[in-house]
Short mmCIF file of C-alpha atoms in Angstrom, two decimals:
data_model
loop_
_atom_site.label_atom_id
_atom_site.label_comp_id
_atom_site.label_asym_id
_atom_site.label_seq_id
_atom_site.Cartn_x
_atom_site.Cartn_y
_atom_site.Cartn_z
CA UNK A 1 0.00 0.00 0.00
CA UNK A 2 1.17 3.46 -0.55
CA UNK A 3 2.55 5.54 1.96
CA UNK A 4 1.27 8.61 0.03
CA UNK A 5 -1.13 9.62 -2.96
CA UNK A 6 0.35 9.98 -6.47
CA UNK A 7 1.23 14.21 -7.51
CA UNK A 8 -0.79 14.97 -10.96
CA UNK A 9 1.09 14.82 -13.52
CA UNK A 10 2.02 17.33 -15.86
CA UNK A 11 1.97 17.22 -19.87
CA UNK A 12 5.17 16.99 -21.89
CA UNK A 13 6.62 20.67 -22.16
CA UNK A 14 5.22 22.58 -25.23
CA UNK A 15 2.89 19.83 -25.54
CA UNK A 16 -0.85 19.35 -25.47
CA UNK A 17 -3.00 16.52 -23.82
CA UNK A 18 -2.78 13.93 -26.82
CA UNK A 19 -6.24 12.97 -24.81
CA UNK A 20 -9.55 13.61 -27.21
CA UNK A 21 -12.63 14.99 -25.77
CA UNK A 22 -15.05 12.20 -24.88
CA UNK A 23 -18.02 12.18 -26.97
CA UNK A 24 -20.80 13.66 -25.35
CA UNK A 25 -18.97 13.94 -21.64
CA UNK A 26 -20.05 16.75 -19.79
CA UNK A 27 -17.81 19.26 -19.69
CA UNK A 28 -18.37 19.98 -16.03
CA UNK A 29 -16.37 17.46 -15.51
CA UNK A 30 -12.38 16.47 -15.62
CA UNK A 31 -10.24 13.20 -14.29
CA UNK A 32 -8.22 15.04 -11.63
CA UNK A 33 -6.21 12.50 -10.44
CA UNK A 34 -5.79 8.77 -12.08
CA UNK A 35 -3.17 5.90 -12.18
CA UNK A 36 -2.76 2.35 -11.80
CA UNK A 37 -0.54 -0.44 -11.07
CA UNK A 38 0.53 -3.50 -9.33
CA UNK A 39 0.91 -3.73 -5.48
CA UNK A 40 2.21 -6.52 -3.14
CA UNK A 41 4.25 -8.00 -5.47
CA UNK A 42 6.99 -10.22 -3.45
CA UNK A 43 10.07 -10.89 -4.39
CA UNK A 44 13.01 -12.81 -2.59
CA UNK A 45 16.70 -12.32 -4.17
CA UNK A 46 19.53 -14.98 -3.22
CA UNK A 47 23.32 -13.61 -3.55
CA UNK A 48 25.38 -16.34 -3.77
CA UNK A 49 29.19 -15.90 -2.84
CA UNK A 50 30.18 -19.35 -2.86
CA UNK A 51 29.03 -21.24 0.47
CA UNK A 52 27.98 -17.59 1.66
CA UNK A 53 24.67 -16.73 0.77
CA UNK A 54 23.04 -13.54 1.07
CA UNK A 55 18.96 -12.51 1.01
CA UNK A 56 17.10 -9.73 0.53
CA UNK A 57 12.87 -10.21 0.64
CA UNK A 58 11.18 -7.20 -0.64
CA UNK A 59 7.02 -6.43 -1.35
CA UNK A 60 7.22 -3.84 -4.07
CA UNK A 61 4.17 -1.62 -5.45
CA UNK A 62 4.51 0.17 -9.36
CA UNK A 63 2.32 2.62 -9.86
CA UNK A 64 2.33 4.59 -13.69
CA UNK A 65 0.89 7.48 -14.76
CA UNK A 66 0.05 8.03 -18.27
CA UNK A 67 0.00 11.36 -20.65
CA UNK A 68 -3.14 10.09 -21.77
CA UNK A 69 -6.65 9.26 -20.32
CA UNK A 70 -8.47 7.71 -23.15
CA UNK A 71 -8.35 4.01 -21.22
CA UNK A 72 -10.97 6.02 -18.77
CA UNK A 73 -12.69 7.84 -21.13
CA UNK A 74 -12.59 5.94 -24.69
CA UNK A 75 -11.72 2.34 -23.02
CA UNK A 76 -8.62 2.62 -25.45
CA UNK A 77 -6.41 -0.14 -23.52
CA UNK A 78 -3.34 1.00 -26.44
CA UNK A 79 -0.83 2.56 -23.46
CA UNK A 80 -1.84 0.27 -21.05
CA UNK A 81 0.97 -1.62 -19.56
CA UNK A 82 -0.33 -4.13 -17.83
CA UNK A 83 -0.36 -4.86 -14.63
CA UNK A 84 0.67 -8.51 -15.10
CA UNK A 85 3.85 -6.97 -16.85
CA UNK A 86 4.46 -4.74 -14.09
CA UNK A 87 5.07 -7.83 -11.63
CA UNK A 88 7.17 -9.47 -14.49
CA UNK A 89 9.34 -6.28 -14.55
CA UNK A 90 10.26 -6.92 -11.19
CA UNK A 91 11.34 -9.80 -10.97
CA UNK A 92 13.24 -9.63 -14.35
CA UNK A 93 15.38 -6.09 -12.74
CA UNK A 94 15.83 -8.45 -10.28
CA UNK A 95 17.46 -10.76 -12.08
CA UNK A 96 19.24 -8.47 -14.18
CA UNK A 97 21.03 -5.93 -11.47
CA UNK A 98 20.32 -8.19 -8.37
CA UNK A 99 19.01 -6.48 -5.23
CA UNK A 100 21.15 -4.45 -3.20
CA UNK A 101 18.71 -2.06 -1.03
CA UNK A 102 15.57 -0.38 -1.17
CA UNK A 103 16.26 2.53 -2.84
CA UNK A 104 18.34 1.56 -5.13
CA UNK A 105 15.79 -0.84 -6.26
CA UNK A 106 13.10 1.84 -6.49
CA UNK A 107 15.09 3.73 -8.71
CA UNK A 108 16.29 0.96 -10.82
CA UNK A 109 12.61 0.15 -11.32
CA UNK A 110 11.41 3.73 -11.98
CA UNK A 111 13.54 4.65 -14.28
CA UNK A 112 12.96 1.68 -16.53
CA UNK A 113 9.46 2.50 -16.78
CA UNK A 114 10.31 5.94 -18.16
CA UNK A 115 13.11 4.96 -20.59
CA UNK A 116 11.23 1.70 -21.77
CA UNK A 117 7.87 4.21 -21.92
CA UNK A 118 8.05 7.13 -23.59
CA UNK A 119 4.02 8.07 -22.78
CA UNK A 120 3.99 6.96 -19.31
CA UNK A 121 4.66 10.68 -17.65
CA UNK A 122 5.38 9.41 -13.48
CA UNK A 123 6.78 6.55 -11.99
CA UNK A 124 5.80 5.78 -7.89
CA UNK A 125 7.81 2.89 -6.44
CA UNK A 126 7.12 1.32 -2.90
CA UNK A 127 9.21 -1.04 -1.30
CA UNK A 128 8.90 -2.68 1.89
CA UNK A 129 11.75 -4.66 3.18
CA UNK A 130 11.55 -8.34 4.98
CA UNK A 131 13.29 -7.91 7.99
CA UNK A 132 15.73 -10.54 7.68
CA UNK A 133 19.03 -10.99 9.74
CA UNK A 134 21.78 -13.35 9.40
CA UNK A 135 21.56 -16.51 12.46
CA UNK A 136 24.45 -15.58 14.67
CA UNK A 137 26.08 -18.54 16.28
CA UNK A 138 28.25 -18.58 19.60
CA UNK A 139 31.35 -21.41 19.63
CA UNK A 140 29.06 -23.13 22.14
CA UNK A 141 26.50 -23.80 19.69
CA UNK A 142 23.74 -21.01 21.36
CA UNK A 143 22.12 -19.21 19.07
CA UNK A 144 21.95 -15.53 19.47
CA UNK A 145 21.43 -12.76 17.83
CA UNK A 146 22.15 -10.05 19.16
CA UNK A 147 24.25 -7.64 18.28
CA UNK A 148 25.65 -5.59 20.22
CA UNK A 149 28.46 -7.42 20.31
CA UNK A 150 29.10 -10.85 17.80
CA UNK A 151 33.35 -10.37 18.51
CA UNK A 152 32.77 -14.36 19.75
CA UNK A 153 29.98 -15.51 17.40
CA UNK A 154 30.26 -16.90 13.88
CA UNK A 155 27.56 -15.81 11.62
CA UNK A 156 25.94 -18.34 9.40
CA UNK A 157 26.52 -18.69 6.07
CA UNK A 158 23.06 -19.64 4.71
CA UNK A 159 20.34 -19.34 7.16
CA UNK A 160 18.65 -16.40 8.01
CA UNK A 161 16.16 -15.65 11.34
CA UNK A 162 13.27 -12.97 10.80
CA UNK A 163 13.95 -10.27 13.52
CA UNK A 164 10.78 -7.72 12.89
CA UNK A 165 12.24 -4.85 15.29
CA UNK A 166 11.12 -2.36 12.67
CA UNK A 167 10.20 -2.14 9.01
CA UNK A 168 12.01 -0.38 6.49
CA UNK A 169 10.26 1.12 3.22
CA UNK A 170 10.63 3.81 0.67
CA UNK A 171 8.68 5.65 -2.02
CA UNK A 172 10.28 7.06 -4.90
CA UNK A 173 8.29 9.22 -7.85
CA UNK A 174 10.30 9.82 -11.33
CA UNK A 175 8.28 12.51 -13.47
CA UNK A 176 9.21 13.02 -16.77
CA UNK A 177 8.83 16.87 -16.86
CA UNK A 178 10.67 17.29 -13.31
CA UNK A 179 13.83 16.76 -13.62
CA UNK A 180 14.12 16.39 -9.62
CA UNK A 181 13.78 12.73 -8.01
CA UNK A 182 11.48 12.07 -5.11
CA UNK A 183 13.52 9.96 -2.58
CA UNK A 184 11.56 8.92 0.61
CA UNK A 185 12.71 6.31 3.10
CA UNK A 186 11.19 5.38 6.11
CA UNK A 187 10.74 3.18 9.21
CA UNK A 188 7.37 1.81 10.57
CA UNK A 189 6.50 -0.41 13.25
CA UNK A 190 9.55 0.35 15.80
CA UNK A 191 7.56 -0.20 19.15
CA UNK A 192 9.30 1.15 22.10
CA UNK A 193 8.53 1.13 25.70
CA UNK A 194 9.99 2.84 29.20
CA UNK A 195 8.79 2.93 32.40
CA UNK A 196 9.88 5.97 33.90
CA UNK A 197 11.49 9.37 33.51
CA UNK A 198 8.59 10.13 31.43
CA UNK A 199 6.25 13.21 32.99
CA UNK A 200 2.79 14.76 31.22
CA UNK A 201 1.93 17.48 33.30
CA UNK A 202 0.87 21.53 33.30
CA UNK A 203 -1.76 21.04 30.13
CA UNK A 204 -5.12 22.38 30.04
CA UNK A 205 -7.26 22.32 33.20
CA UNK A 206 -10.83 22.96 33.14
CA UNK A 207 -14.16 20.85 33.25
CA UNK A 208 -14.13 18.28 30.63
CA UNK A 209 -10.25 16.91 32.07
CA UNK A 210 -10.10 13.49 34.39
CA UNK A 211 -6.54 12.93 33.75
CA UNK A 212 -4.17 14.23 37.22
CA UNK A 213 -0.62 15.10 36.69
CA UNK A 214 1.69 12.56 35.14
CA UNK A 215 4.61 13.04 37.19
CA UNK A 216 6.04 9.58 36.26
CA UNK A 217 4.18 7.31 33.90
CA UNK A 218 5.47 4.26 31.43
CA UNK A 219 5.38 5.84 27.59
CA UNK A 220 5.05 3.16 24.77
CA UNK A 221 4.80 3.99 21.10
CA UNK A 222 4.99 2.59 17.93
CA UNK A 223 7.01 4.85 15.71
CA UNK A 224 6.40 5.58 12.30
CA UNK A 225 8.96 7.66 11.12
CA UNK A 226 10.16 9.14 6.97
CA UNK A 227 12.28 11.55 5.84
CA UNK A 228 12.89 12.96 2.42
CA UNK A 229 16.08 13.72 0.36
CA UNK A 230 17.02 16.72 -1.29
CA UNK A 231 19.87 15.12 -2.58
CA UNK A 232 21.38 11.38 -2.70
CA UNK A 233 25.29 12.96 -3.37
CA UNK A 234 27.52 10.28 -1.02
CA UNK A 235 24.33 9.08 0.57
CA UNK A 236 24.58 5.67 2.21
CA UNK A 237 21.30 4.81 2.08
CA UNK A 238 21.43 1.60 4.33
CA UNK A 239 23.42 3.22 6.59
CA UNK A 240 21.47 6.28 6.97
CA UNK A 241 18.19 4.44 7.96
CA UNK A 242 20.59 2.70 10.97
CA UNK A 243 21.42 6.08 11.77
CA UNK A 244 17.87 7.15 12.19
CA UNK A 245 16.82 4.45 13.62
CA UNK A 246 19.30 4.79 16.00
CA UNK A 247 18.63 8.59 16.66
CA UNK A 248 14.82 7.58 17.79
CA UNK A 249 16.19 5.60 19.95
CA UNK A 250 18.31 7.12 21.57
CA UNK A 251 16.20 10.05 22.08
CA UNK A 252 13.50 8.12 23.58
CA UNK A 253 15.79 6.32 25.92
CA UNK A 254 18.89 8.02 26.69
CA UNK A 255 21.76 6.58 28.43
CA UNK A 256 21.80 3.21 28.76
CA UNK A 257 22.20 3.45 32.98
CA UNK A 258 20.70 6.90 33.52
CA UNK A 259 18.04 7.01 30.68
CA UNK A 260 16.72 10.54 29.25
CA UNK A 261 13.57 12.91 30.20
CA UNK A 262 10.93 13.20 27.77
CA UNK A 263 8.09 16.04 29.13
CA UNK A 264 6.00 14.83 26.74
CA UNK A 265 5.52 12.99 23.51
CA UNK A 266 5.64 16.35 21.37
CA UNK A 267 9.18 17.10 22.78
CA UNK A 268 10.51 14.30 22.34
CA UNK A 269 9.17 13.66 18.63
CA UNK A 270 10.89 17.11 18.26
CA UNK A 271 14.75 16.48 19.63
CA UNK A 272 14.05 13.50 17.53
CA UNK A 273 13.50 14.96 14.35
CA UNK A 274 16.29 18.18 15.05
CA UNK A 275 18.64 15.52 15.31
CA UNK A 276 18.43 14.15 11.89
CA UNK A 277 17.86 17.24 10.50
CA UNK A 278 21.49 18.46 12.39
CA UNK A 279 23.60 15.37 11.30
CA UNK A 280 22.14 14.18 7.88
CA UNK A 281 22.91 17.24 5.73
CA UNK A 282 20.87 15.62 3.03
CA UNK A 283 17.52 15.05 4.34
CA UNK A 284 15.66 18.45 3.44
CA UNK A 285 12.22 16.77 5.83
CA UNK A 286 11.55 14.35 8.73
CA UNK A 287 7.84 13.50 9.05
CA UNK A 288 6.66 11.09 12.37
CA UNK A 289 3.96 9.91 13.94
CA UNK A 290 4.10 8.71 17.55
CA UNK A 291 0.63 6.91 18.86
CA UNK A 292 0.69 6.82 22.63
CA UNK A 293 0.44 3.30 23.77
CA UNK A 294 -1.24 3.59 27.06
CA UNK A 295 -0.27 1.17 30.45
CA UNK A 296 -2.65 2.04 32.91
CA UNK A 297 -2.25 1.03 36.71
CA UNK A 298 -4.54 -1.63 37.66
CA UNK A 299 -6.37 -0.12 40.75
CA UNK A 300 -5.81 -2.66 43.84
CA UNK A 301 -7.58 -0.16 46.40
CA UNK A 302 -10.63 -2.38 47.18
CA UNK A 303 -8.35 -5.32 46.90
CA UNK A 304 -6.46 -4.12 50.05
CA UNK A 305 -6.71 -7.67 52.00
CA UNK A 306 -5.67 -9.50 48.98
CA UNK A 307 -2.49 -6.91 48.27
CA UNK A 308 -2.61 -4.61 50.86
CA UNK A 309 -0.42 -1.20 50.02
CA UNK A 310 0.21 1.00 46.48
CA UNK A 311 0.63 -0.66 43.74
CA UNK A 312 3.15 0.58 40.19
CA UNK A 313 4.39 -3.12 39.39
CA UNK A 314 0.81 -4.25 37.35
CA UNK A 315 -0.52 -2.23 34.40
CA UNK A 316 -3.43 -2.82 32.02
CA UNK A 317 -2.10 -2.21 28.59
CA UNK A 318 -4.76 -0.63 26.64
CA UNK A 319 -4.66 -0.27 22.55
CA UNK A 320 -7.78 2.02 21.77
CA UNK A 321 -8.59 4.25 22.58
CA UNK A 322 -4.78 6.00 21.84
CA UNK A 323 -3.07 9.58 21.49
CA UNK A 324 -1.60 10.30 18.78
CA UNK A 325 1.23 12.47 18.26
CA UNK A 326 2.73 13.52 14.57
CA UNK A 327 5.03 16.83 13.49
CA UNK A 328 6.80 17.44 9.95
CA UNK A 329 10.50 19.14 10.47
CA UNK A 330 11.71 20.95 7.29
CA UNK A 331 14.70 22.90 6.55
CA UNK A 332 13.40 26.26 5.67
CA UNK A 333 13.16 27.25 1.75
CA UNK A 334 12.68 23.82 0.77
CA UNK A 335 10.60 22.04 -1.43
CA UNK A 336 9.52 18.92 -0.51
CA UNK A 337 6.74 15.97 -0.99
CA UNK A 338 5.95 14.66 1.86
#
């Protein structure tokens, strides 16, 4: 599914919609917006390197735009490319440059459509990534993988273990008549939780509020997080997402032994965002959404002879209803499409 709606396109510069009037339409009305394409199409891509193997899993949406709308209005089918040869295409770019990343993939994809298509006028590509992470092996014969530190474990050669921490995607949109690309990469699904140094207090007091003073509640939230590029000069795109990744979490928990303050969601969805902004000179625009993922105390009060005394060890986690939290960070004077 796509992370955003396709832009309009625009017609070929200095020329005219080759689209003819439909007989007897009404005038009143125009197609103002229109495309089509294939979605969820999986593919899995093995690099082999002798007896070391390497996988990526991706589910890829292509979405075209064409110059012309007489399929819709005429049921002319002529600059129709299928759907069916969508999902052939990627398999066979697949095959034919191998899969290295996201991104990379995206573009590989969209700019085939343009070259092999000279009346298709935009190109969307989504790709979703399989979370996939090499088994890690200790000398003992303990599998474990994680790593934060694999200085004493030997990573398999051939088999994989699906480690769905977080889900990385991207969107990128060739148009013929802009000449700029439209690079987004994201993360979705990163669910954090901590259960302290998080306050909520000082907001708006008056006679529709029940909530006291949070001076010291657990915050959970699953992050969706996606920034855009203005440029891809000596980007790293792989390691980039790490880095983000890494900056969310960080900012949400802090230092390992002391941990970090967050005064509320907002604030901390900010620092987030300035962060990337301040160390990835290419990203022009951060967009995230944090829902908050309320624990509530379970009340024990009238259950005083049963367990007698306060109670902050036993919460009731509750999924609807939620906050929700979201902010776009841009650097100033620049375009962007998120």
């Amino acid at each position: 599914m796509f992370a955003r709606p396709l832009q309009c396109a625009a017609t070929k510069p200095n020329q005219q919609s080759t689209t003819p009037a439909p007989p007897n339409a009404p005038h009143q009305y125009t197609i103002s917006d229109y495309g089509y394409g294939k979605d969820s199409v999986k593919v899995l891509h093995v690099k082999r390197n002798g007896p070391v193997h390497s996988i990526k899993e991706f589910e890829v949406g292509t979405h075209l735009k064409l110059y012309s709308q007489k399929d819709y209005y005429q049921g002319d089918n002529s600059d129709i490319v299928a759907t069916d040869s969508q999902k052939n295409t990627v398999y066979l770019l697949a095959k034919k440059h191998g899969i290295d990343n996201p991104e990379k993939f995206a573009l590989i994809l969209a700019n085939h459509f343009l070259t092999k298509y000279a009346h298709i006028a935009e190109a969307h590509i989504h790709v979703e990534e399989y979370p996939w992470e090499r088994i890690a092996q200790e000398d003992s014969g303990i599998c474990d993988n994680n790593y934060t530190s694999i200085n004493n474990r030997q990573r398999h050669n051939h088999a994989f273990i699906f480690t769905p921490i977080a889900q990385r995607y991207c969107d990128v949109v060739l148009r013929r008549a802009d000449p700029k690309q439209t690079i987004i990469s994201g993360i979705k699904g990163l669910r954090v939780l901590k259960t302290t140094q998080s306050s909520f207090v000082n907001f708006v007091n008056d006679e529709f509020r029940s909530l006291p003073d949070q001076y010291d509640r657990l915050f959970s939230t699953i992050v969706d997080c996606c920034w855009e590029y203005s440029n891809i000069d000596d980007v790293k795109f792989c390691q980039t997402w790490n880095k983000v990744k890494n900056i969310i979490i960080q900012n949400f928990a802090g230092d390992p032994n002391v941990g970090v303050s967050s005064v509320s969601v907002q604030n901390t969805l900010y620092l987030t965002q300035k962060e990337v902004l301040d160390v990835i000179p290419q990203v022009s625009v951060i967009s995230m959404t944090l829902p908050n993922k309320h624990y509530f105390n379970f009340d024990t009060k009238p259950f005083q002879s049963v367990a007698p005394g306060e109670n902050n060890e036993v919460f009731i986690p509750t999924d609807k209803p939620h906050g929700t939290i979201y902010a776009q960070l841009a650097r100033k004077d620049l375009k962007c499409h998120l």
